[in-house]
XYZ file of C-alpha atoms in Angstrom:
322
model
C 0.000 0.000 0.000
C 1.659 3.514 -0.937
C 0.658 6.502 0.297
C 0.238 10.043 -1.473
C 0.656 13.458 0.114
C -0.360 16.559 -1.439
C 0.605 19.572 -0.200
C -0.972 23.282 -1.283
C 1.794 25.835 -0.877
C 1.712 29.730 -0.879
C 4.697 31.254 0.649
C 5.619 29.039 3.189
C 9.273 30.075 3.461
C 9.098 29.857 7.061
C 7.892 26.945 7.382
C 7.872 24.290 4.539
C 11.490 23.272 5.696
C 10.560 22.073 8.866
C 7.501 19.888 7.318
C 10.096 18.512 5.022
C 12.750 17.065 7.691
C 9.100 15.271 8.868
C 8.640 13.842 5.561
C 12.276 13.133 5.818
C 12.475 11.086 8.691
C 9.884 8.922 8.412
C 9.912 5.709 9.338
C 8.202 4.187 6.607
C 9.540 5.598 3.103
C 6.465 4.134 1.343
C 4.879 7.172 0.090
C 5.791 9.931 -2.537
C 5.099 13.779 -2.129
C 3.475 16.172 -4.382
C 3.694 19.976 -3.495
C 1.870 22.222 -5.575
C 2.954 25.532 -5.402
C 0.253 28.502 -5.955
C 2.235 31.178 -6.791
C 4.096 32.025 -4.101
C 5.851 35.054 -3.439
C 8.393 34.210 -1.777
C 11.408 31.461 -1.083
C 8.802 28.843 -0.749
C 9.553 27.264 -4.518
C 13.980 27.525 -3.705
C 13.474 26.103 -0.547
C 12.090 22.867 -1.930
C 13.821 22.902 -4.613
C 16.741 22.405 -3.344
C 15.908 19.518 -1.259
C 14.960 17.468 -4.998
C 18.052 15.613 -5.208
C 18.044 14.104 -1.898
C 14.373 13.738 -1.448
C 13.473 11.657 -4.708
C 10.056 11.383 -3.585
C 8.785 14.620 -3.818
C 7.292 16.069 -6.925
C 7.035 20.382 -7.331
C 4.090 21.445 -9.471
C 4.408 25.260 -9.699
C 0.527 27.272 -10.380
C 1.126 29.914 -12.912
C -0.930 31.995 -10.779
C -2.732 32.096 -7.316
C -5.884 30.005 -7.805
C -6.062 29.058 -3.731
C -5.882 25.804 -2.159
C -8.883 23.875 -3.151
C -7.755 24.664 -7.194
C -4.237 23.173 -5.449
C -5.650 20.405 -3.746
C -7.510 19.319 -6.857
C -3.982 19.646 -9.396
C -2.136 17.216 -6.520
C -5.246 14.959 -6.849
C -4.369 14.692 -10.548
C -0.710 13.797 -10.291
C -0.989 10.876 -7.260
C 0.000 7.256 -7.969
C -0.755 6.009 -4.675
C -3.438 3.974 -3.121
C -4.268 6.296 -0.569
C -4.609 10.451 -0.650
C -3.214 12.177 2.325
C -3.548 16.446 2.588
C -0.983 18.448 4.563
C -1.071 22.147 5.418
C 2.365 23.724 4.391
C 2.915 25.557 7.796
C 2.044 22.361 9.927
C 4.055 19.347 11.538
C 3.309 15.149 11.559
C 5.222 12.756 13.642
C 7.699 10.010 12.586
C 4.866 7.624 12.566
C 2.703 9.215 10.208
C 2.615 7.032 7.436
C 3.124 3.721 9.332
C 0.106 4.693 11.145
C -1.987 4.948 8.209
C -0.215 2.009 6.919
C -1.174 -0.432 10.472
C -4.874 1.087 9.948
C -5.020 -0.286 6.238
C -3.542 -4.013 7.614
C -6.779 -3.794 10.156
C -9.123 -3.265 7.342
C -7.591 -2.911 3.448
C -11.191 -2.436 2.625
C -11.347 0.989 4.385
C -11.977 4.117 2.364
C -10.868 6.108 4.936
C -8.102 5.665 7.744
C -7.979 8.404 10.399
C -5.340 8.657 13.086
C -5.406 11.287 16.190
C -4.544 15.024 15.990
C -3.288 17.862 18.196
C -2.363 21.225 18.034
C 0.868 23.018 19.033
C -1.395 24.586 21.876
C -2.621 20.903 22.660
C -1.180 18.685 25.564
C -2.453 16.237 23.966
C 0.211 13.699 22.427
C 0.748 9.867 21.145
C -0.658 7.317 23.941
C 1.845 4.764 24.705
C -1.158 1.635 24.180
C -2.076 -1.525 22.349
C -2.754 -0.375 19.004
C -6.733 -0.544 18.341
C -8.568 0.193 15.475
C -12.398 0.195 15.158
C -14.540 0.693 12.089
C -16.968 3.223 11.411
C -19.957 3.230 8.713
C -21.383 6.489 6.544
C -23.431 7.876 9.944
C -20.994 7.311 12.438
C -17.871 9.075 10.668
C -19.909 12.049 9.483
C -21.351 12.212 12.660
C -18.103 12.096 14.847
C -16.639 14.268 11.984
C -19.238 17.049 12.679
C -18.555 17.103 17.019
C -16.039 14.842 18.074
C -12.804 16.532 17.524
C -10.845 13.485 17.420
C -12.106 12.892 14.139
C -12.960 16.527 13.604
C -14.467 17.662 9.949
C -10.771 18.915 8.721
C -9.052 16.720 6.263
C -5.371 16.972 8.076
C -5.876 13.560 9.781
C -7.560 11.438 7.124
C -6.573 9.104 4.072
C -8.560 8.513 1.562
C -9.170 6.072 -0.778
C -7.740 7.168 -4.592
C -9.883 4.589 -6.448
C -12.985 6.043 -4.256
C -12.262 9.464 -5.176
C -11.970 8.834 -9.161
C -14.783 6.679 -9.197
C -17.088 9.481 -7.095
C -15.362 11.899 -8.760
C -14.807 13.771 -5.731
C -12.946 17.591 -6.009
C -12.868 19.993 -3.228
C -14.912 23.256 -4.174
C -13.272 26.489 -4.183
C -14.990 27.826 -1.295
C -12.817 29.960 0.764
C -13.508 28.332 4.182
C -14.923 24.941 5.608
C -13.893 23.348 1.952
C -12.119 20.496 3.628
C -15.603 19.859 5.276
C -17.747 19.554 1.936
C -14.897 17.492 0.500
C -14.987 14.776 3.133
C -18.920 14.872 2.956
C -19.136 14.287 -0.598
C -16.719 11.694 -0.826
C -18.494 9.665 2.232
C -21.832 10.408 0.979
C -20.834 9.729 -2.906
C -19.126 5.723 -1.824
C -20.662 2.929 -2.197
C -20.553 0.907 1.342
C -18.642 3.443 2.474
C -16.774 2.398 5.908
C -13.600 4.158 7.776
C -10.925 2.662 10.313
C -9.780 4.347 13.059
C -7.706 5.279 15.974
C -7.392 8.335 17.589
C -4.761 7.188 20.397
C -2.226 7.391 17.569
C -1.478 11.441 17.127
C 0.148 11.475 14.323
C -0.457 15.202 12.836
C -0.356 18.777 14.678
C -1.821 21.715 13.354
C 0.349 24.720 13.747
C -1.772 27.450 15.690
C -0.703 30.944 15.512
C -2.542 34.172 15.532
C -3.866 35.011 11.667
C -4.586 31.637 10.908
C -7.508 31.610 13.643
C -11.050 32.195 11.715
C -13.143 34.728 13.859
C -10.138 36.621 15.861
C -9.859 39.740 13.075
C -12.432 42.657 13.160
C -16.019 42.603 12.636
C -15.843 43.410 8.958
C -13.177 40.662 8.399
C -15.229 38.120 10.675
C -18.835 39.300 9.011
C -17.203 38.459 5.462
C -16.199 35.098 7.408
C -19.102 34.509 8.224
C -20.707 34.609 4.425
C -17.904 32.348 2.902
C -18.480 29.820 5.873
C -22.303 29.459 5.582
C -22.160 29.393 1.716
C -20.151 26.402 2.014
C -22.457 25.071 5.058
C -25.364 25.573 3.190
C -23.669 23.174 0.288
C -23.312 20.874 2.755
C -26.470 20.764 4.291
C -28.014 20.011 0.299
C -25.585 17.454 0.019
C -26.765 15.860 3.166
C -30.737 16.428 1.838
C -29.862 14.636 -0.813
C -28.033 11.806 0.232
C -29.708 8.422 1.008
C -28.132 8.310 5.032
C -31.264 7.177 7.028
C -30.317 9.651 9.691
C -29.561 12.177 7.821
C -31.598 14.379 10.032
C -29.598 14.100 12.608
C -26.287 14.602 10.638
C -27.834 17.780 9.281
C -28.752 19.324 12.854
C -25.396 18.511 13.890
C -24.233 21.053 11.038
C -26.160 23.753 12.059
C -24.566 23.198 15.721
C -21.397 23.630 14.415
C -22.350 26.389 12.038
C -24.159 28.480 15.143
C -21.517 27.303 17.681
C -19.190 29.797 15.731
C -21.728 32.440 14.074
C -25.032 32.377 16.458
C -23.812 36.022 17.202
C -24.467 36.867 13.576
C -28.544 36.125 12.432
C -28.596 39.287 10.899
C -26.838 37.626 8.049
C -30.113 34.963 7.336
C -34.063 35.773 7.203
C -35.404 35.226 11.105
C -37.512 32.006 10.012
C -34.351 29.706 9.446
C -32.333 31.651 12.006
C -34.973 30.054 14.204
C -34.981 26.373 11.892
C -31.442 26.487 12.749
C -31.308 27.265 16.328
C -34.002 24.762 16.684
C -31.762 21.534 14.659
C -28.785 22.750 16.459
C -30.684 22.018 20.550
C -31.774 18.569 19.126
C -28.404 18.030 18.363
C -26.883 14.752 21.046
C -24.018 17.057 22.798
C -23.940 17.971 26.340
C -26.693 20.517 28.349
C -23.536 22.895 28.841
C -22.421 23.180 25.002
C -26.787 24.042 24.346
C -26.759 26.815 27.208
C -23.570 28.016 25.648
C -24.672 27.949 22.533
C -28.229 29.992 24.208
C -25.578 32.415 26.321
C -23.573 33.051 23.631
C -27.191 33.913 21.242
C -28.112 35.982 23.815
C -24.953 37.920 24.737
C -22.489 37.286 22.171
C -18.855 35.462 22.631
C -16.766 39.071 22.563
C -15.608 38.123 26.290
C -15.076 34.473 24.798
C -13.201 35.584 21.913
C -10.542 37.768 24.550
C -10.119 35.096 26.436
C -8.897 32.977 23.354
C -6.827 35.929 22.088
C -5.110 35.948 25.486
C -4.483 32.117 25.656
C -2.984 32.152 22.378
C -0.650 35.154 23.505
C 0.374 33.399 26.393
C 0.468 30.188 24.917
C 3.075 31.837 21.877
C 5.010 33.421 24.646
């Protein structure tokens, strides 16, 4: 089994070096890299290029312009040889065990069309659990489910392989939404496959998301957040016809667990929808299964905004980066 990465890049001088040594130092060398530059401005493109020669695995497609990362995403898609499809953010980090990880999950079930190991965050003191390896298998409901609010799986496609024969035959391409495209991607591929089922294991944490302040959506002004706000819910509201549509049984359920996660962020903002499915919304989201605290949060946060919430974050971060 061989694994794929693709990896979007726009000036990642700072950065891309240090996700390279990762690649590096893997401890399986099964897998083969394909960076697709979009545009960059800077030394991203020199950087990698002169690692070529000693990394023969890793293939530089350079964008004559800046199309974004889903246009990216979608070129790398093109170019892969592997069995499995693995996307990594340019200014994050994955442990030494990232690709043997995947590779234990496919040995547990080579039928999956989806492995998923753990994730963290550089904030996070959460790390790899020193256990007997366990994997368990998830159908269509569960994974979209757990995707939507458990954030071991989480709805972000850093921790996730996919299935390359899946993906041609659904024809699966991430949209060129601005935000929350990672989310519509991994719904329509689950939704699209036949018999779909995933394997996972979240006690192996494999992948860390680099969290600094600027890459954190909602922490800019209220203009910036407001036009947030729109790109977000234009690519929720894909994702809620996509659901609609789809044949999942339960798809009620999966569908009120989007509007959770949709008004756990923006519940602040109904201004930005007709009252009527402000309300159809608010109403899913309380039916969704999650604890009483996250609904009266959700109802404090309606009622008197998250502005203290979103200091408090802002001042954990600066601590944190201190």
């Amino acid at each position: 089994m061989k694994i794929s990465i693709v990896i979007p890049m726009y000036n990642a001088g700072t950065t891309i070096n240090l996700l390279l040594d990762d690649l590096e130092n893997q401890v399986s060398k099964n897998f083969e890299v394909v960076i697709v530059d979009d545009f960059s401005r800077d030394n991203s493109v020199h950087i990698v290029e002169h690692r070529l020669d000693k990394m023969r695995n890793v293939n530089l497609i350079k964008q004559p312009q800046n199309f974004g990362r889903s246009v990216a995403r979608n070129e790398g898609l093109r170019l892969v040889t592997g069995d499995y499809v693995v996307f990594i953010d340019s200014d994050d980090r994955v442990s030494k065990f990232f690709i043997s990880d995947f590779e234990a999950l496919y040995n547990a079930n080579p039928n999956s069309d989806l492995l998923i190991t753990g994730w963290t965050n550089n904030l996070s003191a959460m790390k790899n659990r020193d256990i007997k390896f366990e994997a368990d298998v998830l159908s269509r409901f569960e994974l979209l489910n757990r995707s939507f609010l458990d954030k071991r799986v989480y709805y972000s496609i850093w921790n996730k392989a996919f299935r390359v024969g899946a993906i041609l035959q659904t024809n699966t391409l991430f949209q060129e939404f601005v935000y929350a495209e990672d989310l519509a991607f991994i719904v329509d591929f689950v939704v699209r496959t036949n018999n779909f089922n995933a394997t996972v294991n979240f006690d192996q944490v494999d992948y860390t998301w680099q969290v600094y302040d600027g890459n954190h959506v909602g922490m800019g002004s209220k203009t910036e957040t407001n036009a947030i706000f729109e790109q977000n819910y234009k690519s929720m509201k894909y994702v809620f016809r996509r659901l609609f549509e789809s044949d999942i049984e339960e798809k009620q359920v999966l569908i009120n667990s989007i509007r959770y996660i949709t008004l756990q962020h923006y519940v602040h903002y109904p201004n930005f929808r007709n009252r009527r499915e402000f309300l159809k919304d608010f109403g899913g989201a309380l039916r969704t299964k999650v604890s009483i605290v996250s609904k009266l949060r959700l109802i404090f946060n309606y009622l008197f905004g998250i502005k203290i919430e979103r200091v408090l974050y802002a001042i954990y971060v600066g601590i944190k980066g201190k």
